[in-house]
Short mmCIF file of C-alpha atoms in Angstrom, two decimals:
data_model
loop_
_atom_site.label_atom_id
_atom_site.label_comp_id
_atom_site.label_asym_id
_atom_site.label_seq_id
_atom_site.Cartn_x
_atom_site.Cartn_y
_atom_site.Cartn_z
CA UNK A 1 0.00 0.00 0.00
CA UNK A 2 2.59 2.56 1.12
CA UNK A 3 6.20 2.14 -0.03
CA UNK A 4 7.44 5.56 1.13
CA UNK A 5 7.91 6.16 4.88
CA UNK A 6 4.56 6.41 6.64
CA UNK A 7 4.24 9.67 8.57
CA UNK A 8 0.51 10.19 9.20
CA UNK A 9 -2.69 8.21 9.65
CA UNK A 10 -6.07 9.86 9.08
CA UNK A 11 -9.05 8.27 10.85
CA UNK A 12 -12.72 8.66 10.06
CA UNK A 13 -14.83 9.08 13.18
CA UNK A 14 -18.25 7.46 12.64
CA UNK A 15 -17.79 3.73 12.19
CA UNK A 16 -14.03 3.78 12.79
CA UNK A 17 -13.30 5.49 16.12
CA UNK A 18 -16.82 5.14 17.52
CA UNK A 19 -19.52 2.77 16.29
CA UNK A 20 -22.18 5.43 15.89
CA UNK A 21 -23.44 4.11 12.55
CA UNK A 22 -24.15 0.64 13.95
CA UNK A 23 -25.93 2.24 16.89
CA UNK A 24 -28.04 4.43 14.56
CA UNK A 25 -28.94 1.41 12.46
CA UNK A 26 -30.01 -0.69 15.43
CA UNK A 27 -32.19 2.12 16.79
CA UNK A 28 -33.75 2.89 13.41
CA UNK A 29 -34.34 -0.78 12.63
CA UNK A 30 -36.11 -1.28 15.97
CA UNK A 31 -38.36 1.73 15.30
CA UNK A 32 -39.21 0.48 11.80
CA UNK A 33 -40.00 -3.01 13.09
CA UNK A 34 -42.35 -1.47 15.68
CA UNK A 35 -44.21 0.17 12.77
CA UNK A 36 -44.43 -3.12 10.89
CA UNK A 37 -41.71 -2.31 8.36
CA UNK A 38 -38.88 -4.72 7.70
CA UNK A 39 -36.12 -3.25 5.52
CA UNK A 40 -33.32 -5.04 3.73
CA UNK A 41 -30.45 -4.64 6.22
CA UNK A 42 -27.87 -4.10 3.47
CA UNK A 43 -29.92 -1.23 2.03
CA UNK A 44 -30.45 0.21 5.51
CA UNK A 45 -26.68 0.20 6.11
CA UNK A 46 -26.18 1.88 2.75
CA UNK A 47 -28.64 4.63 3.68
CA UNK A 48 -27.07 5.31 7.09
CA UNK A 49 -23.48 5.31 5.80
CA UNK A 50 -24.24 7.05 2.53
CA UNK A 51 -23.58 10.65 3.51
CA UNK A 52 -26.02 13.56 3.39
CA UNK A 53 -28.73 12.28 1.07
CA UNK A 54 -32.17 13.69 2.06
CA UNK A 55 -33.85 11.34 4.53
CA UNK A 56 -37.21 11.53 2.78
CA UNK A 57 -35.84 10.44 -0.60
CA UNK A 58 -33.86 7.60 0.97
CA UNK A 59 -36.87 6.26 2.89
CA UNK A 60 -39.19 6.58 -0.12
CA UNK A 61 -36.76 4.51 -2.17
CA UNK A 62 -36.34 1.93 0.57
CA UNK A 63 -40.05 1.40 1.32
CA UNK A 64 -41.89 2.93 -1.63
CA UNK A 65 -43.31 -0.38 -2.79
CA UNK A 66 -44.90 -1.13 0.59
CA UNK A 67 -48.42 0.33 1.07
CA UNK A 68 -47.96 0.29 4.86
CA UNK A 69 -45.05 2.69 4.51
CA UNK A 70 -47.22 5.40 2.99
CA UNK A 71 -49.69 4.98 5.84
CA UNK A 72 -46.87 5.32 8.39
CA UNK A 73 -44.63 7.72 6.44
CA UNK A 74 -45.02 10.66 8.82
CA UNK A 75 -43.98 8.52 11.79
CA UNK A 76 -41.12 6.95 9.85
CA UNK A 77 -39.69 10.36 8.99
CA UNK A 78 -39.86 11.66 12.55
CA UNK A 79 -36.41 12.44 13.89
CA UNK A 80 -35.33 11.01 17.23
CA UNK A 81 -31.85 12.30 18.09
CA UNK A 82 -29.67 9.73 19.82
CA UNK A 83 -27.71 10.78 22.89
CA UNK A 84 -24.60 8.71 22.38
CA UNK A 85 -22.55 7.51 25.33
CA UNK A 86 -19.34 7.50 23.36
CA UNK A 87 -17.17 5.44 25.73
CA UNK A 88 -19.71 2.62 25.40
CA UNK A 89 -19.48 2.57 21.60
CA UNK A 90 -15.75 3.20 21.30
CA UNK A 91 -14.29 0.76 18.78
CA UNK A 92 -12.51 -2.02 20.71
CA UNK A 93 -8.75 -1.57 20.45
CA UNK A 94 -8.78 2.00 19.12
CA UNK A 95 -7.21 3.44 22.28
CA UNK A 96 -4.36 0.94 22.24
CA UNK A 97 -3.79 1.30 18.49
CA UNK A 98 -3.71 5.09 18.43
CA UNK A 99 -1.41 5.22 21.46
CA UNK A 100 1.02 2.83 19.78
CA UNK A 101 0.97 4.85 16.57
CA UNK A 102 1.65 8.04 18.50
CA UNK A 103 4.58 6.43 20.32
CA UNK A 104 5.97 5.43 16.92
CA UNK A 105 6.06 9.11 15.97
CA UNK A 106 3.14 9.13 13.55
CA UNK A 107 0.86 12.15 13.21
CA UNK A 108 -2.79 11.24 13.73
CA UNK A 109 -5.85 13.23 12.74
CA UNK A 110 -9.60 12.76 12.50
CA UNK A 111 -11.17 13.48 9.12
CA UNK A 112 -14.94 13.40 9.40
CA UNK A 113 -18.18 14.76 7.98
CA UNK A 114 -19.39 15.14 11.58
CA UNK A 115 -18.98 18.48 13.33
CA UNK A 116 -15.74 19.42 15.06
CA UNK A 117 -17.65 20.03 18.29
CA UNK A 118 -19.20 16.55 18.32
CA UNK A 119 -15.95 14.77 17.46
CA UNK A 120 -13.92 16.78 19.96
CA UNK A 121 -16.44 16.11 22.73
CA UNK A 122 -16.52 12.38 21.94
CA UNK A 123 -12.73 12.05 21.91
CA UNK A 124 -12.49 13.84 25.26
CA UNK A 125 -15.18 11.59 26.77
CA UNK A 126 -13.28 8.54 25.55
CA UNK A 127 -9.97 9.85 26.91
CA UNK A 128 -8.18 9.79 23.53
CA UNK A 129 -8.31 13.43 22.40
CA UNK A 130 -4.59 13.92 22.97
CA UNK A 131 -3.81 11.15 20.49
CA UNK A 132 -5.03 13.30 17.58
CA UNK A 133 -3.25 16.41 16.41
CA UNK A 134 -6.20 17.89 14.55
CA UNK A 135 -9.85 17.39 13.56
CA UNK A 136 -10.87 18.15 9.97
CA UNK A 137 -14.64 18.52 9.68
CA UNK A 138 -16.85 18.67 6.61
CA UNK A 139 -20.00 19.41 8.62
CA UNK A 140 -20.79 22.77 7.01
CA UNK A 141 -18.71 22.39 3.87
CA UNK A 142 -20.15 21.82 0.39
CA UNK A 143 -17.03 19.81 -0.48
CA UNK A 144 -17.44 17.23 2.31
CA UNK A 145 -16.83 13.54 1.63
CA UNK A 146 -17.02 11.91 -0.92
CA UNK A 147 -15.12 14.92 -2.28
CA UNK A 148 -11.37 14.71 -1.60
CA UNK A 149 -11.06 18.23 -0.10
CA UNK A 150 -10.88 17.20 3.57
CA UNK A 151 -8.08 14.74 2.96
CA UNK A 152 -6.27 17.23 0.77
CA UNK A 153 -6.57 19.76 3.59
CA UNK A 154 -5.13 17.25 6.04
CA UNK A 155 -2.12 16.59 3.82
CA UNK A 156 -1.51 20.32 3.41
CA UNK A 157 -1.81 20.91 7.17
CA UNK A 158 0.90 18.37 7.92
CA UNK A 159 2.97 19.25 4.86
CA UNK A 160 2.88 15.67 3.58
CA UNK A 161 2.46 13.89 0.27
CA UNK A 162 -0.10 11.16 -0.34
CA UNK A 163 2.54 8.41 -0.28
CA UNK A 164 3.39 9.31 3.32
CA UNK A 165 -0.18 8.99 4.58
CA UNK A 166 -2.74 6.29 5.27
CA UNK A 167 -6.52 6.61 5.59
CA UNK A 168 -8.75 4.44 7.79
CA UNK A 169 -12.41 4.54 6.72
CA UNK A 170 -15.49 2.34 6.72
CA UNK A 171 -18.15 3.72 4.38
CA UNK A 172 -18.12 3.94 0.56
CA UNK A 173 -18.40 7.73 0.86
CA UNK A 174 -15.27 8.00 2.99
CA UNK A 175 -13.31 5.40 1.05
CA UNK A 176 -14.05 7.24 -2.18
CA UNK A 177 -12.93 10.55 -0.66
CA UNK A 178 -9.58 9.06 0.34
CA UNK A 179 -9.02 7.43 -3.03
CA UNK A 180 -9.93 10.63 -4.89
CA UNK A 181 -7.26 12.41 -2.85
CA UNK A 182 -4.76 9.83 -4.07
CA UNK A 183 -4.37 8.21 -0.65
CA UNK A 184 -4.11 4.53 0.25
CA UNK A 185 -7.22 3.46 2.18
CA UNK A 186 -7.73 0.71 4.74
CA UNK A 187 -11.40 -0.03 5.46
CA UNK A 188 -12.53 -1.23 8.89
CA UNK A 189 -15.13 -3.95 8.36
CA UNK A 190 -18.53 -3.09 9.78
CA UNK A 191 -20.06 -5.35 12.42
CA UNK A 192 -22.32 -7.21 9.99
CA UNK A 193 -20.11 -7.10 6.90
CA UNK A 194 -22.84 -5.38 4.88
CA UNK A 195 -21.07 -2.20 3.73
CA UNK A 196 -19.52 -2.20 0.27
CA UNK A 197 -15.81 -1.61 0.89
CA UNK A 198 -14.59 -2.88 -2.47
CA UNK A 199 -12.86 0.40 -3.38
CA UNK A 200 -10.49 0.18 -0.39
CA UNK A 201 -6.95 -1.12 -0.77
CA UNK A 202 -7.36 -3.48 2.17
CA UNK A 203 -10.12 -4.46 4.60
CA UNK A 204 -9.37 -4.73 8.33
CA UNK A 205 -11.41 -7.22 10.33
CA UNK A 206 -10.52 -5.35 13.54
CA UNK A 207 -8.80 -2.04 14.17
CA UNK A 208 -5.86 -3.94 15.68
CA UNK A 209 -5.19 -5.38 12.22
CA UNK A 210 -4.00 -1.90 11.26
CA UNK A 211 -0.80 -2.60 13.18
CA UNK A 212 -0.13 -5.66 11.00
CA UNK A 213 -0.06 -3.71 7.73
CA UNK A 214 3.49 -3.75 6.28
CA UNK A 215 3.70 0.05 6.05
CA UNK A 216 2.72 0.40 9.73
CA UNK A 217 4.95 -2.43 10.95
CA UNK A 218 7.91 -0.94 9.10
CA UNK A 219 7.35 2.45 10.72
CA UNK A 220 6.96 1.02 14.21
CA UNK A 221 10.26 -0.86 13.90
CA UNK A 222 12.22 2.25 12.92
#
């Protein structure tokens, strides 16, 4: 993946550092089941991890052929914000992995479509904020992922070239953003293995598998 010396690792937040997307899916699926609607789980994953597509259009496409949906549509589209307890959904091993990468001298950053405030708060709650030099947020940017701008900004911030960086993502939107920026991308497998990660250079079954990548192992031995 990376032949040149690895100097930085850029982590997505949702689905990589904290398992917010799985939590959202479980909550939404339970609500839909209570209304008598049973979605295809692969399509539901795709909707949740697909970026900023309008909720109404996504739901209409998912359930449009079911008469019951149109009877329940108003309830389906109701928003129920989730109050995440981030330490409880922290990806197992992420603390250990990021600490080891930091000790090896690598620069770490979060590159996320979520807001800086939310990510910063979550990292502090999980006790890992100091492991990350910077947070790059696309929350209010028109060029958020899948556009490459956030990753390009991260490279510029650290003064690095693509061959010196590695991206860790999970969703097709994030993977595509990294690849469009010319970066090698490792995808962390989702809990149920339902997200299309075929565009990534390598798929990690656990976040600890990141440490086994040749480019990372080489850096940690230096």
